[in-house]
Amino acid sequence: MDTHSLQNHDELIQKVKKMATFRSFEKKDFYRILNFSKIREYEPGETILEEGSYDNWIFFIISGKVRVVRHDREIGILGRTGDIFGEMGIIDGSARSASVSALEKTICLATDISFMDRLTGDDRLAFTAILYQLLAEILAVRLRTTSEELVRAREEIAALKGGAGR
């Protein structure tokens, strides 16, 4: 893994700024978050997050593709600019629920969310509100996708059960 500060990475900053995730941020808040962020580059096969570990980092894909694995089973592949991973532990402080590894050369914006502990007053309230709105949007999309997958799986099970009695 290579880690870089965001200085002299104007092209990457512009990509990050265009992500839907950051569109609701005011300019000063956006740059403040960048102060607590790093550009991390991963090679194919490299582990980014390890299931069961603890940390305060959330990751935004700038380019590349990652595999998400839980209990040795693939549960997803993320590869769109702006896709986020590592957010679950941020919400409830629990251990990482899955491992994430790069499928190809992957560049992420990695943000240390513990910076919020150093904020006070209105800044803390504003960042907390923005972060939780962002997380609610992410989780709503994931819940909708999971619900659709569950319906399809139940339909397949029903079809298999119906076909077994013939």
CSV table of C-alpha atoms in Angstrom, one decimal, residues 38-142:
chain,number,residue,atom,x,y,z
A,38,LYS,CA,-5.0,10.2,2.7
A,39,ILE,CA,-4.8,8.8,-0.8
A,40,ARG,CA,-4.1,5.1,-0.6
A,41,GLU,CA,-3.1,2.9,-3.5
A,42,TYR,CA,-3.5,-0.8,-3.4
A,43,GLU,CA,-2.2,-3.5,-5.7
A,44,PRO,CA,-4.3,-6.5,-6.9
A,45,GLY,CA,-4.8,-9.0,-4.1
A,46,GLU,CA,-3.8,-6.6,-1.3
A,47,THR,CA,-5.9,-6.6,1.8
A,48,ILE,CA,-7.4,-3.2,2.6
A,49,LEU,CA,-9.5,-4.2,5.7
A,50,GLU,CA,-9.4,-7.3,7.7
A,51,GLU,CA,-12.6,-8.8,9.1
A,52,GLY,CA,-12.5,-8.6,12.9
A,53,SER,CA,-10.1,-5.6,13.1
A,54,TYR,CA,-10.8,-2.2,14.6
A,55,ASP,CA,-10.0,1.2,13.2
A,56,ASN,CA,-11.6,4.6,12.5
A,57,TRP,CA,-11.1,4.7,8.7
A,58,ILE,CA,-13.8,5.0,6.0
A,59,PHE,CA,-12.8,4.5,2.4
A,60,PHE,CA,-14.2,6.1,-0.8
A,61,ILE,CA,-13.2,4.4,-4.1
A,62,ILE,CA,-11.6,6.8,-6.6
A,63,SER,CA,-10.6,4.1,-9.1
A,64,GLY,CA,-10.3,0.4,-9.2
A,65,LYS,CA,-12.3,-2.5,-7.8
A,66,VAL,CA,-12.5,-4.3,-4.5
A,67,ARG,CA,-13.9,-7.6,-3.2
A,68,VAL,CA,-15.9,-7.7,0.0
A,69,VAL,CA,-15.7,-11.1,1.9
A,70,ARG,CA,-17.3,-12.2,5.1
A,71,HIS,CA,-16.6,-15.6,6.7
A,72,ASP,CA,-14.7,-16.6,3.5
A,73,ARG,CA,-17.8,-15.9,1.3
A,74,GLU,CA,-17.8,-13.1,-1.3
A,75,ILE,CA,-20.7,-10.7,-0.5
A,76,GLY,CA,-20.0,-8.0,-3.0
A,77,ILE,CA,-17.7,-6.2,-5.4
A,78,LEU,CA,-17.4,-2.5,-5.4
A,79,GLY,CA,-15.9,-0.6,-8.3
A,80,ARG,CA,-17.7,2.7,-9.0
A,81,THR,CA,-16.1,6.0,-8.2
A,82,GLY,CA,-17.6,7.1,-4.9
A,83,ASP,CA,-18.4,3.6,-3.6
A,84,ILE,CA,-17.9,3.5,0.1
A,85,PHE,CA,-16.7,0.7,2.5
A,86,GLY,CA,-15.6,0.6,6.1
A,87,GLU,CA,-18.6,2.6,7.3
A,88,MET,CA,-20.3,-0.1,9.5
A,89,GLY,CA,-17.7,0.1,12.2
A,90,ILE,CA,-17.9,3.9,12.2
A,91,ILE,CA,-21.6,3.7,13.0
A,92,ASP,CA,-21.5,1.3,16.0
A,93,GLY,CA,-17.8,1.1,16.9
A,94,SER,CA,-17.8,-2.7,16.3
A,95,ALA,CA,-15.1,-4.7,14.6
A,96,ARG,CA,-14.9,-4.8,10.9
A,97,SER,CA,-17.7,-7.1,9.7
A,98,ALA,CA,-15.9,-8.1,6.4
A,99,SER,CA,-12.5,-8.2,4.8
A,100,VAL,CA,-11.9,-6.0,1.7
A,101,SER,CA,-9.2,-6.6,-0.9
A,102,ALA,CA,-8.2,-5.0,-4.1
A,103,LEU,CA,-9.2,-6.9,-7.3
A,104,GLU,CA,-7.1,-4.6,-9.4
A,105,LYS,CA,-5.0,-1.5,-8.8
A,106,THR,CA,-7.3,0.6,-6.6
A,107,ILE,CA,-7.0,4.1,-5.4
A,108,CYS,CA,-9.1,5.2,-2.4
A,109,LEU,CA,-9.6,8.3,-0.4
A,110,ALA,CA,-9.2,7.0,3.2
A,111,THR,CA,-10.6,9.3,5.9
A,112,ASP,CA,-9.9,9.0,9.6
A,113,ILE,CA,-13.3,9.7,11.1
A,114,SER,CA,-11.8,10.1,14.6
A,115,PHE,CA,-11.1,13.7,13.7
A,116,MET,CA,-14.7,14.4,14.7
A,117,ASP,CA,-13.7,13.8,18.3
A,118,ARG,CA,-11.6,16.9,18.1
A,119,LEU,CA,-14.4,19.1,16.9
A,120,THR,CA,-16.5,21.3,19.2
A,121,GLY,CA,-19.8,23.1,19.1
A,122,ASP,CA,-21.4,23.8,15.8
A,123,ASP,CA,-18.6,22.2,13.8
A,124,ARG,CA,-19.2,18.9,15.6
A,125,LEU,CA,-22.9,19.1,15.1
A,126,ALA,CA,-22.6,20.0,11.4
A,127,PHE,CA,-20.2,17.2,10.6
A,128,THR,CA,-22.2,14.7,12.7
A,129,ALA,CA,-25.3,15.6,10.8
A,130,ILE,CA,-23.6,15.3,7.4
A,131,LEU,CA,-21.9,12.1,8.3
A,132,TYR,CA,-25.1,10.4,9.5
A,133,GLN,CA,-27.1,11.6,6.5
A,134,LEU,CA,-24.4,10.2,4.2
A,135,LEU,CA,-24.4,6.9,6.1
A,136,ALA,CA,-28.2,6.7,6.1
A,137,GLU,CA,-28.3,7.1,2.3
A,138,ILE,CA,-25.7,4.4,1.9
A,139,LEU,CA,-27.4,2.0,4.2
A,140,ALA,CA,-30.8,2.7,2.5
A,141,VAL,CA,-29.4,1.7,-0.9
A,142,ARG,CA,-27.8,-1.4,0.5
